mmCIF file of C-alpha atoms in Angstrom:
data_model
loop_
_atom_site.group_PDB
_atom_site.id
_atom_site.type_symbol
_atom_site.label_atom_id
_atom_site.label_comp_id
_atom_site.label_asym_id
_atom_site.label_seq_id
_atom_site.Cartn_x
_atom_site.Cartn_y
_atom_site.Cartn_z
ATOM 1 C CA UNK A 1 1.027 -13.185 -40.775
ATOM 2 C CA UNK A 2 1.760 -9.639 -41.387
ATOM 3 C CA UNK A 3 2.244 -6.596 -39.010
ATOM 4 C CA UNK A 4 4.077 -3.633 -38.122
ATOM 5 C CA UNK A 5 5.340 -2.686 -34.741
ATOM 6 C CA UNK A 6 7.442 -0.085 -32.907
ATOM 7 C CA UNK A 7 10.869 -1.403 -32.338
ATOM 8 C CA UNK A 8 11.322 -0.182 -28.810
ATOM 9 C CA UNK A 9 7.971 -1.896 -27.904
ATOM 10 C CA UNK A 10 8.901 -5.159 -29.593
ATOM 11 C CA UNK A 11 12.480 -5.147 -28.101
ATOM 12 C CA UNK A 12 11.213 -4.650 -24.599
ATOM 13 C CA UNK A 13 8.805 -7.618 -24.806
ATOM 14 C CA UNK A 14 11.522 -9.914 -26.336
ATOM 15 C CA UNK A 15 14.068 -9.008 -23.612
ATOM 16 C CA UNK A 16 11.524 -9.665 -20.949
ATOM 17 C CA UNK A 17 10.364 -12.905 -22.457
ATOM 18 C CA UNK A 18 14.019 -13.972 -23.015
ATOM 19 C CA UNK A 19 14.420 -14.027 -18.991
ATOM 20 C CA UNK A 20 12.485 -17.105 -18.784
ATOM 21 C CA UNK A 21 14.309 -18.940 -21.495
ATOM 22 C CA UNK A 22 16.769 -21.650 -20.108
ATOM 23 C CA UNK A 23 19.947 -22.268 -22.049
ATOM 24 C CA UNK A 24 19.982 -26.033 -20.863
ATOM 25 C CA UNK A 25 16.618 -27.129 -22.559
ATOM 26 C CA UNK A 26 17.003 -30.056 -25.026
ATOM 27 C CA UNK A 27 14.007 -29.111 -26.847
ATOM 28 C CA UNK A 28 14.796 -26.715 -29.790
ATOM 29 C CA UNK A 29 11.075 -24.948 -29.554
ATOM 30 C CA UNK A 30 12.167 -23.651 -25.955
ATOM 31 C CA UNK A 31 14.894 -21.565 -27.212
ATOM 32 C CA UNK A 32 12.398 -19.579 -29.450
ATOM 33 C CA UNK A 33 10.018 -16.546 -28.749
ATOM 34 C CA UNK A 34 6.407 -17.397 -29.833
ATOM 35 C CA UNK A 35 5.062 -14.466 -31.911
ATOM 36 C CA UNK A 36 1.197 -14.451 -32.480
ATOM 37 C CA UNK A 37 -0.541 -11.839 -34.381
ATOM 38 C CA UNK A 38 -4.524 -12.020 -33.816
ATOM 39 C CA UNK A 39 -6.614 -9.324 -32.273
ATOM 40 C CA UNK A 40 -3.275 -8.093 -30.526
ATOM 41 C CA UNK A 41 0.379 -9.069 -31.136
ATOM 42 C CA UNK A 42 1.449 -11.421 -28.439
ATOM 43 C CA UNK A 43 4.991 -12.346 -27.469
ATOM 44 C CA UNK A 44 5.588 -15.512 -25.422
ATOM 45 C CA UNK A 45 8.372 -17.773 -23.785
ATOM 46 C CA UNK A 46 8.596 -20.627 -21.436
ATOM 47 C CA UNK A 47 11.161 -22.906 -19.967
ATOM 48 C CA UNK A 48 7.899 -25.286 -18.826
ATOM 49 C CA UNK A 49 8.584 -24.009 -15.369
ATOM 50 C CA UNK A 50 8.036 -20.409 -15.993
ATOM 51 C CA UNK A 51 5.675 -18.792 -18.686
ATOM 52 C CA UNK A 52 5.650 -15.329 -19.840
ATOM 53 C CA UNK A 53 3.261 -13.702 -22.350
ATOM 54 C CA UNK A 54 3.278 -9.897 -23.298
ATOM 55 C CA UNK A 55 0.914 -8.100 -25.378
ATOM 56 C CA UNK A 56 2.436 -5.540 -27.695
ATOM 57 C CA UNK A 57 0.634 -2.495 -29.450
ATOM 58 C CA UNK A 58 0.837 -3.258 -33.303
ATOM 59 C CA UNK A 59 -1.000 -2.797 -36.476
ATOM 60 C CA UNK A 60 -2.007 -6.381 -37.730
ATOM 61 C CA UNK A 61 -2.875 -6.947 -41.351
ATOM 62 C CA UNK A 62 -2.932 -10.737 -41.403
ATOM 63 C CA UNK A 63 -3.192 -13.016 -38.414
ATOM 64 C CA UNK A 64 -0.963 -15.911 -37.810
ATOM 65 C CA UNK A 65 1.820 -17.144 -35.541
ATOM 66 C CA UNK A 66 5.251 -18.776 -35.511
ATOM 67 C CA UNK A 67 8.202 -19.400 -33.153
ATOM 68 C CA UNK A 68 11.580 -17.250 -33.850
ATOM 69 C CA UNK A 69 14.991 -18.138 -32.371
ATOM 70 C CA UNK A 70 15.156 -15.958 -29.277
ATOM 71 C CA UNK A 71 18.831 -15.098 -29.414
ATOM 72 C CA UNK A 72 19.084 -13.857 -33.142
ATOM 73 C CA UNK A 73 15.712 -11.950 -32.735
ATOM 74 C CA UNK A 74 16.798 -9.998 -29.699
ATOM 75 C CA UNK A 75 20.232 -9.041 -31.090
ATOM 76 C CA UNK A 76 18.784 -7.973 -34.641
ATOM 77 C CA UNK A 77 16.238 -5.669 -32.571
ATOM 78 C CA UNK A 78 18.808 -4.085 -30.687
ATOM 79 C CA UNK A 79 20.241 -2.672 -33.849
ATOM 80 C CA UNK A 80 17.163 -1.287 -35.379
ATOM 81 C CA UNK A 81 14.851 1.653 -34.530
ATOM 82 C CA UNK A 82 11.689 3.233 -35.612
ATOM 83 C CA UNK A 83 8.659 1.091 -37.097
ATOM 84 C CA UNK A 84 9.321 -2.437 -38.106
ATOM 85 C CA UNK A 85 7.331 -4.522 -40.562
ATOM 86 C CA UNK A 86 7.101 -8.277 -40.497
ATOM 87 C CA UNK A 87 5.618 -10.936 -42.796
ATOM 88 C CA UNK A 88 5.607 -14.725 -42.501
ATOM 89 C CA UNK A 89 6.083 -16.669 -45.735
ATOM 90 C CA UNK A 90 6.781 -20.275 -46.030
ATOM 91 C CA UNK A 91 8.131 -20.672 -42.315
ATOM 92 C CA UNK A 92 10.555 -17.750 -42.984
ATOM 93 C CA UNK A 93 9.773 -14.423 -40.870
ATOM 94 C CA UNK A 94 10.876 -11.336 -42.879
ATOM 95 C CA UNK A 95 11.787 -8.307 -41.074
ATOM 96 C CA UNK A 96 12.334 -4.744 -42.677
ATOM 97 C CA UNK A 97 13.717 -1.713 -40.761
ATOM 98 C CA UNK A 98 14.330 1.061 -43.390
ATOM 99 C CA UNK A 99 17.134 -0.328 -45.486
ATOM 100 C CA UNK A 100 17.747 -3.309 -43.132
ATOM 101 C CA UNK A 101 16.395 -6.781 -43.567
ATOM 102 C CA UNK A 102 16.454 -10.108 -42.146
ATOM 103 C CA UNK A 103 14.965 -13.294 -42.868
ATOM 104 C CA UNK A 104 14.611 -15.785 -40.017
ATOM 105 C CA UNK A 105 13.832 -19.470 -40.136
ATOM 106 C CA UNK A 106 10.822 -20.306 -37.814
ATOM 107 C CA UNK A 107 9.165 -23.355 -36.201
ATOM 108 C CA UNK A 108 5.538 -23.941 -36.305
ATOM 109 C CA UNK A 109 3.591 -22.308 -33.786
ATOM 110 C CA UNK A 110 1.575 -25.266 -32.900
ATOM 111 C CA UNK A 111 4.844 -26.753 -31.727
ATOM 112 C CA UNK A 112 4.949 -24.088 -28.770
ATOM 113 C CA UNK A 113 3.852 -25.522 -25.449
ATOM 114 C CA UNK A 114 0.522 -24.442 -24.221
ATOM 115 C CA UNK A 115 0.293 -22.119 -21.118
ATOM 116 C CA UNK A 116 -1.300 -23.472 -18.138
ATOM 117 C CA UNK A 117 -4.501 -21.954 -16.954
ATOM 118 C CA UNK A 118 -4.661 -20.377 -13.607
ATOM 119 C CA UNK A 119 -7.973 -19.720 -12.297
ATOM 120 C CA UNK A 120 -9.270 -18.511 -8.896
ATOM 121 C CA UNK A 121 -9.307 -15.204 -7.060
ATOM 122 C CA UNK A 122 -7.214 -12.567 -8.053
ATOM 123 C CA UNK A 123 -5.427 -10.599 -5.407
ATOM 124 C CA UNK A 124 -4.099 -6.991 -6.052
ATOM 125 C CA UNK A 125 -0.797 -6.678 -4.339
ATOM 126 C CA UNK A 126 1.132 -3.539 -3.124
ATOM 127 C CA UNK A 127 3.103 -3.509 -6.304
ATOM 128 C CA UNK A 128 5.911 -1.025 -5.352
ATOM 129 C CA UNK A 129 6.160 -2.462 -1.677
ATOM 130 C CA UNK A 130 5.977 -6.056 -2.738
ATOM 131 C CA UNK A 131 8.545 -5.939 -5.418
ATOM 132 C CA UNK A 132 10.909 -3.967 -3.114
ATOM 133 C CA UNK A 133 10.440 -6.496 -0.514
ATOM 134 C CA UNK A 134 11.343 -9.219 -2.939
ATOM 135 C CA UNK A 135 14.523 -7.596 -3.713
ATOM 136 C CA UNK A 136 15.610 -7.405 0.028
ATOM 137 C CA UNK A 137 14.926 -11.148 0.761
ATOM 138 C CA UNK A 138 15.979 -12.715 -2.421
ATOM 139 C CA UNK A 139 19.748 -12.695 -1.584
ATOM 140 C CA UNK A 140 18.912 -15.090 1.302
ATOM 141 C CA UNK A 141 17.548 -17.922 -0.866
ATOM 142 C CA UNK A 142 19.384 -21.265 -1.356
ATOM 143 C CA UNK A 143 20.833 -22.031 -4.572
ATOM 144 C CA UNK A 144 21.332 -25.710 -4.014
ATOM 145 C CA UNK A 145 18.472 -27.942 -5.400
ATOM 146 C CA UNK A 146 18.957 -30.684 -2.762
ATOM 147 C CA UNK A 147 16.617 -28.494 -0.500
ATOM 148 C CA UNK A 148 14.202 -27.238 -2.848
ATOM 149 C CA UNK A 149 11.982 -25.367 -0.238
ATOM 150 C CA UNK A 150 14.934 -23.158 0.588
ATOM 151 C CA UNK A 151 15.288 -22.044 -3.093
ATOM 152 C CA UNK A 152 12.122 -20.010 -2.847
ATOM 153 C CA UNK A 153 10.674 -17.251 -0.775
ATOM 154 C CA UNK A 154 7.842 -17.926 1.644
ATOM 155 C CA UNK A 155 4.823 -15.783 1.236
ATOM 156 C CA UNK A 156 3.015 -16.050 4.663
ATOM 157 C CA UNK A 157 0.145 -13.612 5.311
ATOM 158 C CA UNK A 158 2.037 -10.150 5.248
ATOM 159 C CA UNK A 159 5.516 -11.632 5.536
ATOM 160 C CA UNK A 160 8.179 -12.400 3.017
ATOM 161 C CA UNK A 161 10.895 -14.963 4.235
ATOM 162 C CA UNK A 162 13.954 -16.370 2.601
ATOM 163 C CA UNK A 163 16.806 -18.437 4.166
ATOM 164 C CA UNK A 164 19.717 -20.549 3.045
ATOM 165 C CA UNK A 165 20.347 -21.858 6.781
ATOM 166 C CA UNK A 166 23.357 -19.635 6.978
ATOM 167 C CA UNK A 167 21.141 -16.539 7.087
ATOM 168 C CA UNK A 168 17.640 -15.369 7.069
ATOM 169 C CA UNK A 169 15.910 -12.223 5.520
ATOM 170 C CA UNK A 170 12.441 -11.451 6.590
ATOM 171 C CA UNK A 171 10.297 -8.344 5.424
ATOM 172 C CA UNK A 172 7.098 -7.317 6.872
ATOM 173 C CA UNK A 173 4.546 -5.662 4.341
ATOM 174 C CA UNK A 174 1.680 -3.414 5.219
ATOM 175 C CA UNK A 175 -1.005 -5.672 4.096
ATOM 176 C CA UNK A 176 -1.613 -9.495 3.465
ATOM 177 C CA UNK A 177 -0.207 -11.028 0.132
ATOM 178 C CA UNK A 178 -1.073 -14.681 0.687
ATOM 179 C CA UNK A 179 -3.760 -16.520 2.785
ATOM 180 C CA UNK A 180 -1.770 -19.769 2.865
ATOM 181 C CA UNK A 181 1.890 -20.393 3.080
ATOM 182 C CA UNK A 182 3.097 -20.256 -0.425
ATOM 183 C CA UNK A 183 6.733 -20.923 -1.617
ATOM 184 C CA UNK A 184 7.456 -19.291 -4.868
ATOM 185 C CA UNK A 185 10.817 -19.972 -6.508
ATOM 186 C CA UNK A 186 13.604 -17.390 -6.399
ATOM 187 C CA UNK A 187 14.125 -17.503 -9.905
ATOM 188 C CA UNK A 188 10.518 -16.728 -10.740
ATOM 189 C CA UNK A 189 10.383 -14.005 -8.027
ATOM 190 C CA UNK A 190 13.365 -12.372 -9.571
ATOM 191 C CA UNK A 191 11.375 -11.655 -12.535
ATOM 192 C CA UNK A 192 8.235 -10.626 -10.689
ATOM 193 C CA UNK A 193 10.419 -7.965 -8.912
ATOM 194 C CA UNK A 194 11.202 -6.452 -12.105
ATOM 195 C CA UNK A 195 7.742 -6.398 -13.875
ATOM 196 C CA UNK A 196 6.884 -2.807 -14.893
ATOM 197 C CA UNK A 197 3.397 -1.485 -14.194
ATOM 198 C CA UNK A 198 1.258 0.461 -11.752
ATOM 199 C CA UNK A 199 -0.690 -2.604 -10.645
ATOM 200 C CA UNK A 200 0.188 -6.172 -9.758
ATOM 201 C CA UNK A 201 -2.240 -9.099 -9.370
ATOM 202 C CA UNK A 202 -1.369 -12.547 -8.191
ATOM 203 C CA UNK A 203 -3.601 -15.523 -8.502
ATOM 204 C CA UNK A 204 -2.515 -18.979 -6.639
ATOM 205 C CA UNK A 205 -4.160 -22.200 -7.599
ATOM 206 C CA UNK A 206 -2.575 -25.399 -6.365
ATOM 207 C CA UNK A 207 0.735 -25.892 -7.970
ATOM 208 C CA UNK A 208 0.740 -22.338 -9.977
ATOM 209 C CA UNK A 209 0.857 -18.737 -9.273
ATOM 210 C CA UNK A 210 0.021 -16.200 -11.778
ATOM 211 C CA UNK A 211 1.004 -12.492 -11.797
ATOM 212 C CA UNK A 212 -0.593 -9.878 -14.056
ATOM 213 C CA UNK A 213 1.267 -6.652 -14.559
ATOM 214 C CA UNK A 214 0.102 -4.171 -17.150
ATOM 215 C CA UNK A 215 0.193 -6.093 -20.688
ATOM 216 C CA UNK A 216 2.441 -8.805 -18.874
ATOM 217 C CA UNK A 217 1.263 -12.129 -17.671
ATOM 218 C CA UNK A 218 3.832 -14.326 -15.903
ATOM 219 C CA UNK A 219 2.918 -17.756 -14.535
ATOM 220 C CA UNK A 220 5.320 -19.930 -12.579
ATOM 221 C CA UNK A 221 5.217 -23.309 -10.698
ATOM 222 C CA UNK A 222 5.222 -23.049 -6.937
ATOM 223 C CA UNK A 223 7.305 -25.128 -4.635
ATOM 224 C CA UNK A 224 5.619 -28.020 -2.880
ATOM 225 C CA UNK A 225 6.921 -28.644 0.727
ATOM 226 C CA UNK A 226 6.901 -27.124 4.081
ATOM 227 C CA UNK A 227 9.135 -24.200 4.727
ATOM 228 C CA UNK A 228 11.182 -24.426 8.091
ATOM 229 C CA UNK A 229 9.804 -22.990 11.149
ATOM 230 C CA UNK A 230 11.817 -19.784 10.626
ATOM 231 C CA UNK A 231 10.790 -18.198 13.933
ATOM 232 C CA UNK A 232 12.840 -20.483 15.839
ATOM 233 C CA UNK A 233 16.183 -19.362 14.661
ATOM 234 C CA UNK A 234 15.441 -15.762 15.431
ATOM 235 C CA UNK A 235 17.069 -14.735 18.669
ATOM 236 C CA UNK A 236 14.724 -13.783 21.419
ATOM 237 C CA UNK A 237 17.171 -12.121 23.486
ATOM 238 C CA UNK A 238 20.665 -10.693 23.289
ATOM 239 C CA UNK A 239 23.458 -9.687 25.786
ATOM 240 C CA UNK A 240 24.956 -6.799 23.710
ATOM 241 C CA UNK A 241 23.943 -4.419 21.088
ATOM 242 C CA UNK A 242 26.171 -2.618 18.720
ATOM 243 C CA UNK A 243 25.135 0.542 16.638
ATOM 244 C CA UNK A 244 27.005 1.325 13.382
ATOM 245 C CA UNK A 245 26.388 3.779 10.582
ATOM 246 C CA UNK A 246 25.487 1.795 7.733
ATOM 247 C CA UNK A 247 27.205 3.690 5.070
ATOM 248 C CA UNK A 248 30.539 3.873 7.214
ATOM 249 C CA UNK A 249 30.368 -0.005 7.530
ATOM 250 C CA UNK A 250 29.500 -0.449 3.793
ATOM 251 C CA UNK A 251 32.411 1.716 2.855
ATOM 252 C CA UNK A 252 34.690 -0.272 5.122
ATOM 253 C CA UNK A 253 33.714 -3.681 3.832
ATOM 254 C CA UNK A 254 34.008 -2.605 0.074
ATOM 255 C CA UNK A 255 37.729 -1.339 1.005
ATOM 256 C CA UNK A 256 38.562 -4.613 2.949
ATOM 257 C CA UNK A 257 36.740 -6.747 0.315
ATOM 258 C CA UNK A 258 39.211 -6.103 -2.520
ATOM 259 C CA UNK A 259 41.464 -9.017 -1.205
ATOM 260 C CA UNK A 260 38.302 -11.297 -1.331
ATOM 261 C CA UNK A 261 39.393 -12.462 -4.834
ATOM 262 C CA UNK A 262 35.840 -13.579 -5.621
ATOM 263 C CA UNK A 263 35.515 -15.947 -2.640
ATOM 264 C CA UNK A 264 31.726 -15.611 -1.784
ATOM 265 C CA UNK A 265 32.419 -17.299 1.574
ATOM 266 C CA UNK A 266 35.286 -14.574 2.508
ATOM 267 C CA UNK A 267 35.250 -13.862 6.118
ATOM 268 C CA UNK A 268 35.594 -10.635 7.886
ATOM 269 C CA UNK A 269 36.603 -10.598 11.462
ATOM 270 C CA UNK A 270 34.637 -7.918 13.635
ATOM 271 C CA UNK A 271 35.831 -6.698 16.890
ATOM 272 C CA UNK A 272 32.622 -5.171 18.385
ATOM 273 C CA UNK A 273 34.246 -3.441 21.062
ATOM 274 C CA UNK A 274 36.818 -1.649 19.208
ATOM 275 C CA UNK A 275 35.239 -1.599 15.761
ATOM 276 C CA UNK A 276 38.354 -3.101 14.080
ATOM 277 C CA UNK A 277 37.850 -5.111 11.071
ATOM 278 C CA UNK A 278 40.357 -7.561 9.729
ATOM 279 C CA UNK A 279 40.495 -10.196 6.729
ATOM 280 C CA UNK A 280 43.016 -12.476 5.311
ATOM 281 C CA UNK A 281 43.301 -14.301 2.167
ATOM 282 C CA UNK A 282 45.994 -16.871 1.496
ATOM 283 C CA UNK A 283 46.177 -15.995 -2.064
ATOM 284 C CA UNK A 284 46.459 -12.272 -1.937
ATOM 285 C CA UNK A 285 47.148 -11.119 1.542
ATOM 286 C CA UNK A 286 45.438 -9.271 4.267
ATOM 287 C CA UNK A 287 43.443 -6.055 4.933
ATOM 288 C CA UNK A 288 42.450 -4.020 7.981
ATOM 289 C CA UNK A 289 39.991 -1.212 8.473
ATOM 290 C CA UNK A 290 37.785 0.237 11.345
ATOM 291 C CA UNK A 291 34.358 1.785 12.012
ATOM 292 C CA UNK A 292 32.950 3.632 14.942
ATOM 293 C CA UNK A 293 30.777 1.424 17.076
ATOM 294 C CA UNK A 294 28.539 2.323 19.990
ATOM 295 C CA UNK A 295 28.452 -0.748 22.134
ATOM 296 C CA UNK A 296 26.156 -1.762 25.086
ATOM 297 C CA UNK A 297 27.299 -4.824 26.909
ATOM 298 C CA UNK A 298 30.203 -7.123 26.229
ATOM 299 C CA UNK A 299 32.374 -6.962 23.373
ATOM 300 C CA UNK A 300 34.144 -9.676 21.606
ATOM 301 C CA UNK A 301 35.559 -10.707 18.027
ATOM 302 C CA UNK A 302 33.213 -12.373 15.605
ATOM 303 C CA UNK A 303 33.552 -13.959 12.165
ATOM 304 C CA UNK A 304 30.881 -12.930 9.675
ATOM 305 C CA UNK A 305 30.617 -13.760 5.848
ATOM 306 C CA UNK A 306 31.444 -10.362 4.099
ATOM 307 C CA UNK A 307 28.655 -10.838 1.170
ATOM 308 C CA UNK A 308 26.017 -11.859 3.774
ATOM 309 C CA UNK A 309 26.702 -8.841 5.667
ATOM 310 C CA UNK A 310 26.770 -6.601 2.751
ATOM 311 C CA UNK A 311 23.409 -8.022 1.549
ATOM 312 C CA UNK A 312 22.041 -7.108 4.805
ATOM 313 C CA UNK A 313 23.204 -3.699 4.855
ATOM 314 C CA UNK A 314 21.805 -3.320 1.327
ATOM 315 C CA UNK A 315 18.509 -4.084 2.720
ATOM 316 C CA UNK A 316 18.513 -1.944 5.603
ATOM 317 C CA UNK A 317 16.993 1.511 5.000
ATOM 318 C CA UNK A 318 17.956 3.261 8.457
ATOM 319 C CA UNK A 319 21.128 5.504 8.670
ATOM 320 C CA UNK A 320 22.324 3.402 11.718
ATOM 321 C CA UNK A 321 22.158 -0.342 11.977
ATOM 322 C CA UNK A 322 21.666 -2.177 15.332
ATOM 323 C CA UNK A 323 23.174 -5.521 15.683
ATOM 324 C CA UNK A 324 22.014 -7.678 18.737
ATOM 325 C CA UNK A 325 24.623 -9.969 19.883
ATOM 326 C CA UNK A 326 24.868 -12.970 22.156
ATOM 327 C CA UNK A 327 28.294 -14.530 21.800
ATOM 328 C CA UNK A 328 30.975 -15.212 19.335
ATOM 329 C CA UNK A 329 29.432 -18.327 18.104
ATOM 330 C CA UNK A 330 25.930 -17.243 18.361
ATOM 331 C CA UNK A 331 23.553 -15.869 15.721
ATOM 332 C CA UNK A 332 23.557 -12.031 14.931
ATOM 333 C CA UNK A 333 20.273 -10.428 14.661
ATOM 334 C CA UNK A 334 19.596 -7.220 12.739
ATOM 335 C CA UNK A 335 16.253 -5.580 12.757
ATOM 336 C CA UNK A 336 15.296 -2.118 11.318
ATOM 337 C CA UNK A 337 11.656 -1.224 10.619
ATOM 338 C CA UNK A 338 10.114 -3.632 8.317
ATOM 339 C CA UNK A 339 13.309 -5.760 7.985
ATOM 340 C CA UNK A 340 14.865 -8.450 10.131
ATOM 341 C CA UNK A 341 17.810 -10.496 9.224
ATOM 342 C CA UNK A 342 19.584 -13.195 11.199
ATOM 343 C CA UNK A 343 23.418 -14.096 10.329
ATOM 344 C CA UNK A 344 25.084 -17.299 11.433
ATOM 345 C CA UNK A 345 28.627 -16.470 12.552
ATOM 346 C CA UNK A 346 31.834 -18.075 11.113
ATOM 347 C CA UNK A 347 34.416 -19.660 13.152
ATOM 348 C CA UNK A 348 37.629 -17.454 13.773
#
């Protein structure tokens, strides 16, 4: 194998492929980047749940393939620039950039796992809107593997939904992205949300979903199971509404959040009638702040998770945010344009 390639193009591909590599694998080959020079240069990686392959523009003199240690390869590429030359000789990949040379021990290319084939009808997605929608719901996915269905995002017609039972995020897209209720792991969709290209195509076949974006192909396993009936937890009515300026509330949460001491379950108490915010940390101390609130209906104090509330505010695009309230121990609904969220309160 012998080829030359632009350092920036190769580095970008290796960084993206590195996102699917797991540090917990016991198979040595899975900590490698697969480099194949054929009609085109192809860079690939997998953790056997996610698979990524990227075509990189290159001048290929001799075809071949090998598996290169991902960490060292990425670090070296970060230190060089311009055109790079590579040659494979007796399981050693030699790289040259000007006066810089590196020789990496490789594993045979045939040791690298074969990628699954995903066939079926490919659907073009509204790339920018879909990726933006993913970023606005992904925060609400569950991280505990005991409830696998909640570790993913539900694609249901033109709707994206995620919930960890403490909160729910829902985004309505302008067009359908799925003909069936498909649950795709959040870890995979975080990668999809950052794919770069003008067009994005998705193919779903049984237990697999494939995304094609420019020169990148990304495949992930889907989650088998039934997503909860999320509509049941969305409040249909409310007794009070509170309107708050989004930027003002975000700033107040940042100020009062300095005493959170990295506690993700840190509680903020909101007085919906006066706009007073308060929080207490046994390790650090206490903080108080306030915002202007336009309230219709009964006011009361309510405990909310600071991080969850911040995530909601980051996902809302309107200048003012409307909170639909029904009582101190009842869910809070936030609805703004194409975005809806439900927050479960915390006891005071």
